[in-house]
Short mmCIF file of C-alpha atoms in Angstrom, two decimals:
data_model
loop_
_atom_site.label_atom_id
_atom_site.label_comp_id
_atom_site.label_asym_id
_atom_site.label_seq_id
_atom_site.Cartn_x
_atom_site.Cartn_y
_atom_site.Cartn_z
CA UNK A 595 -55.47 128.47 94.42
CA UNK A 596 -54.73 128.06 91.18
CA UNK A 597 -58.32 128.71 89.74
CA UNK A 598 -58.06 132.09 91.02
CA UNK A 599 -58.00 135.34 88.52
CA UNK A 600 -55.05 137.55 89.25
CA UNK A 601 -54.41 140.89 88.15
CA UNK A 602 -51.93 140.55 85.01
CA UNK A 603 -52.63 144.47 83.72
CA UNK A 604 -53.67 147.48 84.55
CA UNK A 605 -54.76 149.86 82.04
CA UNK A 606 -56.07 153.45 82.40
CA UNK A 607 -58.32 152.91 79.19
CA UNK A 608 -61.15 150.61 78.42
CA UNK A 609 -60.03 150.40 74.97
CA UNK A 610 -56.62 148.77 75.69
CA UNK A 611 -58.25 146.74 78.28
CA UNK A 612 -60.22 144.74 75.64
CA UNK A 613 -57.28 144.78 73.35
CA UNK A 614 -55.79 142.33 75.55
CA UNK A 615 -58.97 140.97 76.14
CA UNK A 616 -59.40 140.18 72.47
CA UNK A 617 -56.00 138.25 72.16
CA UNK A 618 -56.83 136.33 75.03
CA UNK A 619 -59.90 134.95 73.28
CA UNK A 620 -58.60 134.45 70.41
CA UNK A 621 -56.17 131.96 72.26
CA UNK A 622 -58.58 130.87 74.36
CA UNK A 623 -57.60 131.98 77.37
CA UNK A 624 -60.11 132.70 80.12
CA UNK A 625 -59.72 136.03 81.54
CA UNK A 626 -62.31 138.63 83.97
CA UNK A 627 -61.85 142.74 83.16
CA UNK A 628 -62.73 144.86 86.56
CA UNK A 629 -63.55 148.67 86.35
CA UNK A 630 -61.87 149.70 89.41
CA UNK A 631 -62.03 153.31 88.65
CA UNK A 632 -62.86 155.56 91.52
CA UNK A 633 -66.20 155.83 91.54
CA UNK A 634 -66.38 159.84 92.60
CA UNK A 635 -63.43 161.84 90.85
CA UNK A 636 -63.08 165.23 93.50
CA UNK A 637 -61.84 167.17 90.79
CA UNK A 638 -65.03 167.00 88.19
CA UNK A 639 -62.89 166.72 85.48
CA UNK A 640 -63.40 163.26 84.09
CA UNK A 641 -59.70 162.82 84.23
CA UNK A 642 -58.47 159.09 82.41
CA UNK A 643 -56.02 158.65 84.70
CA UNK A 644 -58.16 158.64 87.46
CA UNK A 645 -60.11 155.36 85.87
CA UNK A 646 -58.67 151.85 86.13
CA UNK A 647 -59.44 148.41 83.93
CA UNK A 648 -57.73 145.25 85.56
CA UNK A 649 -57.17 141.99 82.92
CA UNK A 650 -57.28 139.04 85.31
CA UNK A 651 -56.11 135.80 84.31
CA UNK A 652 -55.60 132.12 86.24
CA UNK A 653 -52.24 132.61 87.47
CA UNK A 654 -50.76 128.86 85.48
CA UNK A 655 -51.57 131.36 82.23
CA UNK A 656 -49.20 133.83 82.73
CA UNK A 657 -46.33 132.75 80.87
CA UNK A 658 -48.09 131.40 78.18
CA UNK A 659 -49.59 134.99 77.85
CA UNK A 660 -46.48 136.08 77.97
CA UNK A 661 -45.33 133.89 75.40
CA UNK A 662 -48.13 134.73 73.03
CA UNK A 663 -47.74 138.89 73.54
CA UNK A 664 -44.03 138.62 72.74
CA UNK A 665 -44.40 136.57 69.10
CA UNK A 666 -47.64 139.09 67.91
CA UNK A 667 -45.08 142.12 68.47
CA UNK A 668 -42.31 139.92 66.97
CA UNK A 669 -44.59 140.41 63.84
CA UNK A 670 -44.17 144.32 63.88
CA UNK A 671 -40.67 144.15 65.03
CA UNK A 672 -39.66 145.01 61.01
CA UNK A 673 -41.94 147.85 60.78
CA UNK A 674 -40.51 150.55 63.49
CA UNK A 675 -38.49 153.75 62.11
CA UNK A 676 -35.27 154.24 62.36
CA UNK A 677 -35.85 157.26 64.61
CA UNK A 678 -37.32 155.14 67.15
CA UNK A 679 -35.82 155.84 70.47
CA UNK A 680 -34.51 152.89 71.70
CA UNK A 681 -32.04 152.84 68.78
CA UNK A 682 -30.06 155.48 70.68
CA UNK A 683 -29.64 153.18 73.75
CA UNK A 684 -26.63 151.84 74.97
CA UNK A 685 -25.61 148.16 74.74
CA UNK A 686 -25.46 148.37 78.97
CA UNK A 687 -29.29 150.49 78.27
CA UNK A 688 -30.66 147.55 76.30
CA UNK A 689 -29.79 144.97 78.38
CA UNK A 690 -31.39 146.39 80.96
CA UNK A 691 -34.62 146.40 79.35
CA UNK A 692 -34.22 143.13 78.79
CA UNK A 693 -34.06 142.50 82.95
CA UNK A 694 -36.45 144.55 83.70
CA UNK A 695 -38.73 143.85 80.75
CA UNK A 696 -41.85 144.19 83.50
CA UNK A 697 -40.92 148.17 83.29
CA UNK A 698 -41.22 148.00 79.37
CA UNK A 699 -43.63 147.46 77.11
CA UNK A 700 -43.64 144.23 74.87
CA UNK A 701 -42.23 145.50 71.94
CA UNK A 702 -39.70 147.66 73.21
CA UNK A 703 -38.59 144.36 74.72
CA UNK A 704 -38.14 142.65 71.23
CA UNK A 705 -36.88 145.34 69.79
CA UNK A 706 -34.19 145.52 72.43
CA UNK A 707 -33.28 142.13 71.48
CA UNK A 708 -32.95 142.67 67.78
CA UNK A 709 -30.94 145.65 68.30
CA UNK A 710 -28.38 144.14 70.77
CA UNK A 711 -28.11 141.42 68.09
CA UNK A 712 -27.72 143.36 65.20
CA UNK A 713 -24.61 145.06 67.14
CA UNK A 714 -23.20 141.38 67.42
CA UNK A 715 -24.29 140.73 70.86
CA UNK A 716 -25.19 137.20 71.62
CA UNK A 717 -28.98 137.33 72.77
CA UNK A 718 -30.55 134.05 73.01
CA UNK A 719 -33.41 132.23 75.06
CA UNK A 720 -31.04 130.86 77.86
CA UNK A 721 -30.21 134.19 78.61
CA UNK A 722 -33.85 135.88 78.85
CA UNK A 723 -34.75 133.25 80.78
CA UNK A 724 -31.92 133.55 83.38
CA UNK A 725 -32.71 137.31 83.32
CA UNK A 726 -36.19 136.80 83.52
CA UNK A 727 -35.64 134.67 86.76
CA UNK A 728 -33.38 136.87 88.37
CA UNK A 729 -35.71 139.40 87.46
CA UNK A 730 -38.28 137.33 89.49
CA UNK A 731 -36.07 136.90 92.52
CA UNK A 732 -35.43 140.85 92.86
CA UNK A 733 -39.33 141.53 92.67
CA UNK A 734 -40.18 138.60 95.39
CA UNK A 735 -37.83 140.25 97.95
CA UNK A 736 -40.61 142.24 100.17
CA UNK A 737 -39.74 145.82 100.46
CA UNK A 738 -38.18 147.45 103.63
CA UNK A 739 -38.17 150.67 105.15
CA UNK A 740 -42.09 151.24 106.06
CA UNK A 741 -40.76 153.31 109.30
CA UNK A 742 -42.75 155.86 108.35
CA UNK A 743 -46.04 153.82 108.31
CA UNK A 744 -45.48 151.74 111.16
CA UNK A 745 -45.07 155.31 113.11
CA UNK A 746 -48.21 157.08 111.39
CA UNK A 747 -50.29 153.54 112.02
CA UNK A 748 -49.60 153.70 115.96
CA UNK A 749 -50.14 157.06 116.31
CA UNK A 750 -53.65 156.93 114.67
CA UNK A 751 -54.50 153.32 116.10
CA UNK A 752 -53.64 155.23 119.94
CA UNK A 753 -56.20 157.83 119.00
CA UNK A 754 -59.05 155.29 118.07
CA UNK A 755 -58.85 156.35 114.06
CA UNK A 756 -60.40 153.53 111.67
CA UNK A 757 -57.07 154.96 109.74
CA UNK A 758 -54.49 153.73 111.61
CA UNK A 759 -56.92 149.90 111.62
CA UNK A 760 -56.34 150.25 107.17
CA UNK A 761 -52.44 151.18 107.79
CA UNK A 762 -51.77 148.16 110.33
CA UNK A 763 -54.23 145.96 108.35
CA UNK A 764 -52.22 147.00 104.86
CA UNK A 765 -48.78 146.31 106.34
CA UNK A 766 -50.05 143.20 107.55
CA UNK A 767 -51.86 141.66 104.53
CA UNK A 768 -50.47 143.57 100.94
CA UNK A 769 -48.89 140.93 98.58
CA UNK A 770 -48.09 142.11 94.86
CA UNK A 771 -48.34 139.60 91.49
CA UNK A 772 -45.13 138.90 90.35
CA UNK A 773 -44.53 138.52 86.44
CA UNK A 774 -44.98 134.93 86.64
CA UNK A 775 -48.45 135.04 88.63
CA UNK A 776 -47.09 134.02 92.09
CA UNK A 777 -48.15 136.24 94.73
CA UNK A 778 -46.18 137.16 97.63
CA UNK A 779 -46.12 139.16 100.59
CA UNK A 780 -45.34 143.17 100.23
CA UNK A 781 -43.18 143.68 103.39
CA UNK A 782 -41.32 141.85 105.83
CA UNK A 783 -42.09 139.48 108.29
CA UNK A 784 -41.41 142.29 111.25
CA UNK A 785 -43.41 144.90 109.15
CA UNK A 786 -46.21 142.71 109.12
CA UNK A 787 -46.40 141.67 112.81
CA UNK A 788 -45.93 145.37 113.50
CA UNK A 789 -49.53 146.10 111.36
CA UNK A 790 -50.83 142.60 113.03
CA UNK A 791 -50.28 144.87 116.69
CA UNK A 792 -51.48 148.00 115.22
CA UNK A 793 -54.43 146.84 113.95
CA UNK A 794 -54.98 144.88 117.57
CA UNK A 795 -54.03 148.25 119.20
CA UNK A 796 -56.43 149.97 116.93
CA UNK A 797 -59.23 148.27 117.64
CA UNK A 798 -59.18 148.03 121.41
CA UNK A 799 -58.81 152.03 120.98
CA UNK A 800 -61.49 152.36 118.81
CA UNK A 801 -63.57 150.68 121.60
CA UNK A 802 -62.00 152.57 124.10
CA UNK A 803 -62.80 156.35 122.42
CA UNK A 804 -65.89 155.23 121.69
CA UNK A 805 -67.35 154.38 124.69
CA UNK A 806 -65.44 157.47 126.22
CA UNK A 807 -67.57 159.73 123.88
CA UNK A 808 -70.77 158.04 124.57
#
């Protein structure tokens, strides 16, 4: 669907939030912000890392927002001090940033660039965007090992819990956004017909305990 808004960033601050709002207007881009913050905080304390602003964008968007966020910090790139972290990296450090540039934030990612070039490495676009796309590759690959939640999912679906319903029904449905707006599907293909039975199996048990208790 490609009219449909997909998460591109999180922030735990309203403030940032429309700071990338703001450069997506200004390029005309069309974008939706969602408060997801939890809506009762158990620990009274108003605490910011408890709230949650999602930017969502059309996913075709994504690299041109990409695009756009990497030439504004390109602007700064001049400005940083010499004391600046990232100037103590290793060649091997840097280039890493540069694959995993998702991890980073934008202008640590230029910077990395100028760096590695100012030590004579050869940094150029065909290599950010083979990085970028093998970058892409490692993130689609669903994630394995979900033992654990397969195990805790039958246990509560055999006891009638509407917990054991979320687990099976999480395993079965979760996709993530990768960098370049696709979305894809969180686990494997047995991990998710494992949460397709538990979610079955939770159900009839839910029916089950109920009717035993009534």
């Amino acid at each position: 669907m490609e009219n449909e808004f997909v998460t591109y960033q999180k922030f735990n601050d309203k403030e940032s939030a429309d700071a990338l709002a703001e450069v997506l207007t200004n390029h005309q881009i069309e974008y939706l912000i969602e408060d997801t913050s939890a809506t009762f905080d158990i620990t009274f304390s108003s605490n910011e890392l408890a709230k949650e602003y999602r930017v969502k964008v059309k996913k075709q968007d994504f690299d041109r927002i990409y695009k756009i966020l990497i030439e504004l910090e390109a602007q700064h790139i001049d400005e940083v001090d010499k004391d600046y972290y990232l100037f103590q990296f290793s060649d091997e450090e840097l280039i890493e940033i540069l694959l995993k540039s998702d991890e980073w934030s934008k202008f640590d990612y230029v910077l990395a660039q100028k760096i590695l070039k100012d030590r004579g490495q050869e940094v150029n676009e065909k290599l950010l965007d083979t990085l970028r796309k093998q970058r892409i590759e490692q993130l689609s690959k669903p994630e394995e090992g979900q033992k654990s939640w397969i195990i805790g999912g039958y246990i509560f679906a055999l006891l009638g819990g509407i917990l054991g319903i979320l687990i099976g029904y999480h395993l079965l449905s979760h996709k993530k956004t990768l960098p370049n707006g696709e979305r894809v599907y969180g686990y494997t293909s047995q991990d998710r017909k494992q949460g397709k039975i538990i979610v079955i199996l939770g159900s009839i048990f839910l029916v089950i305990w109920t009717i035993v208790r009534i």
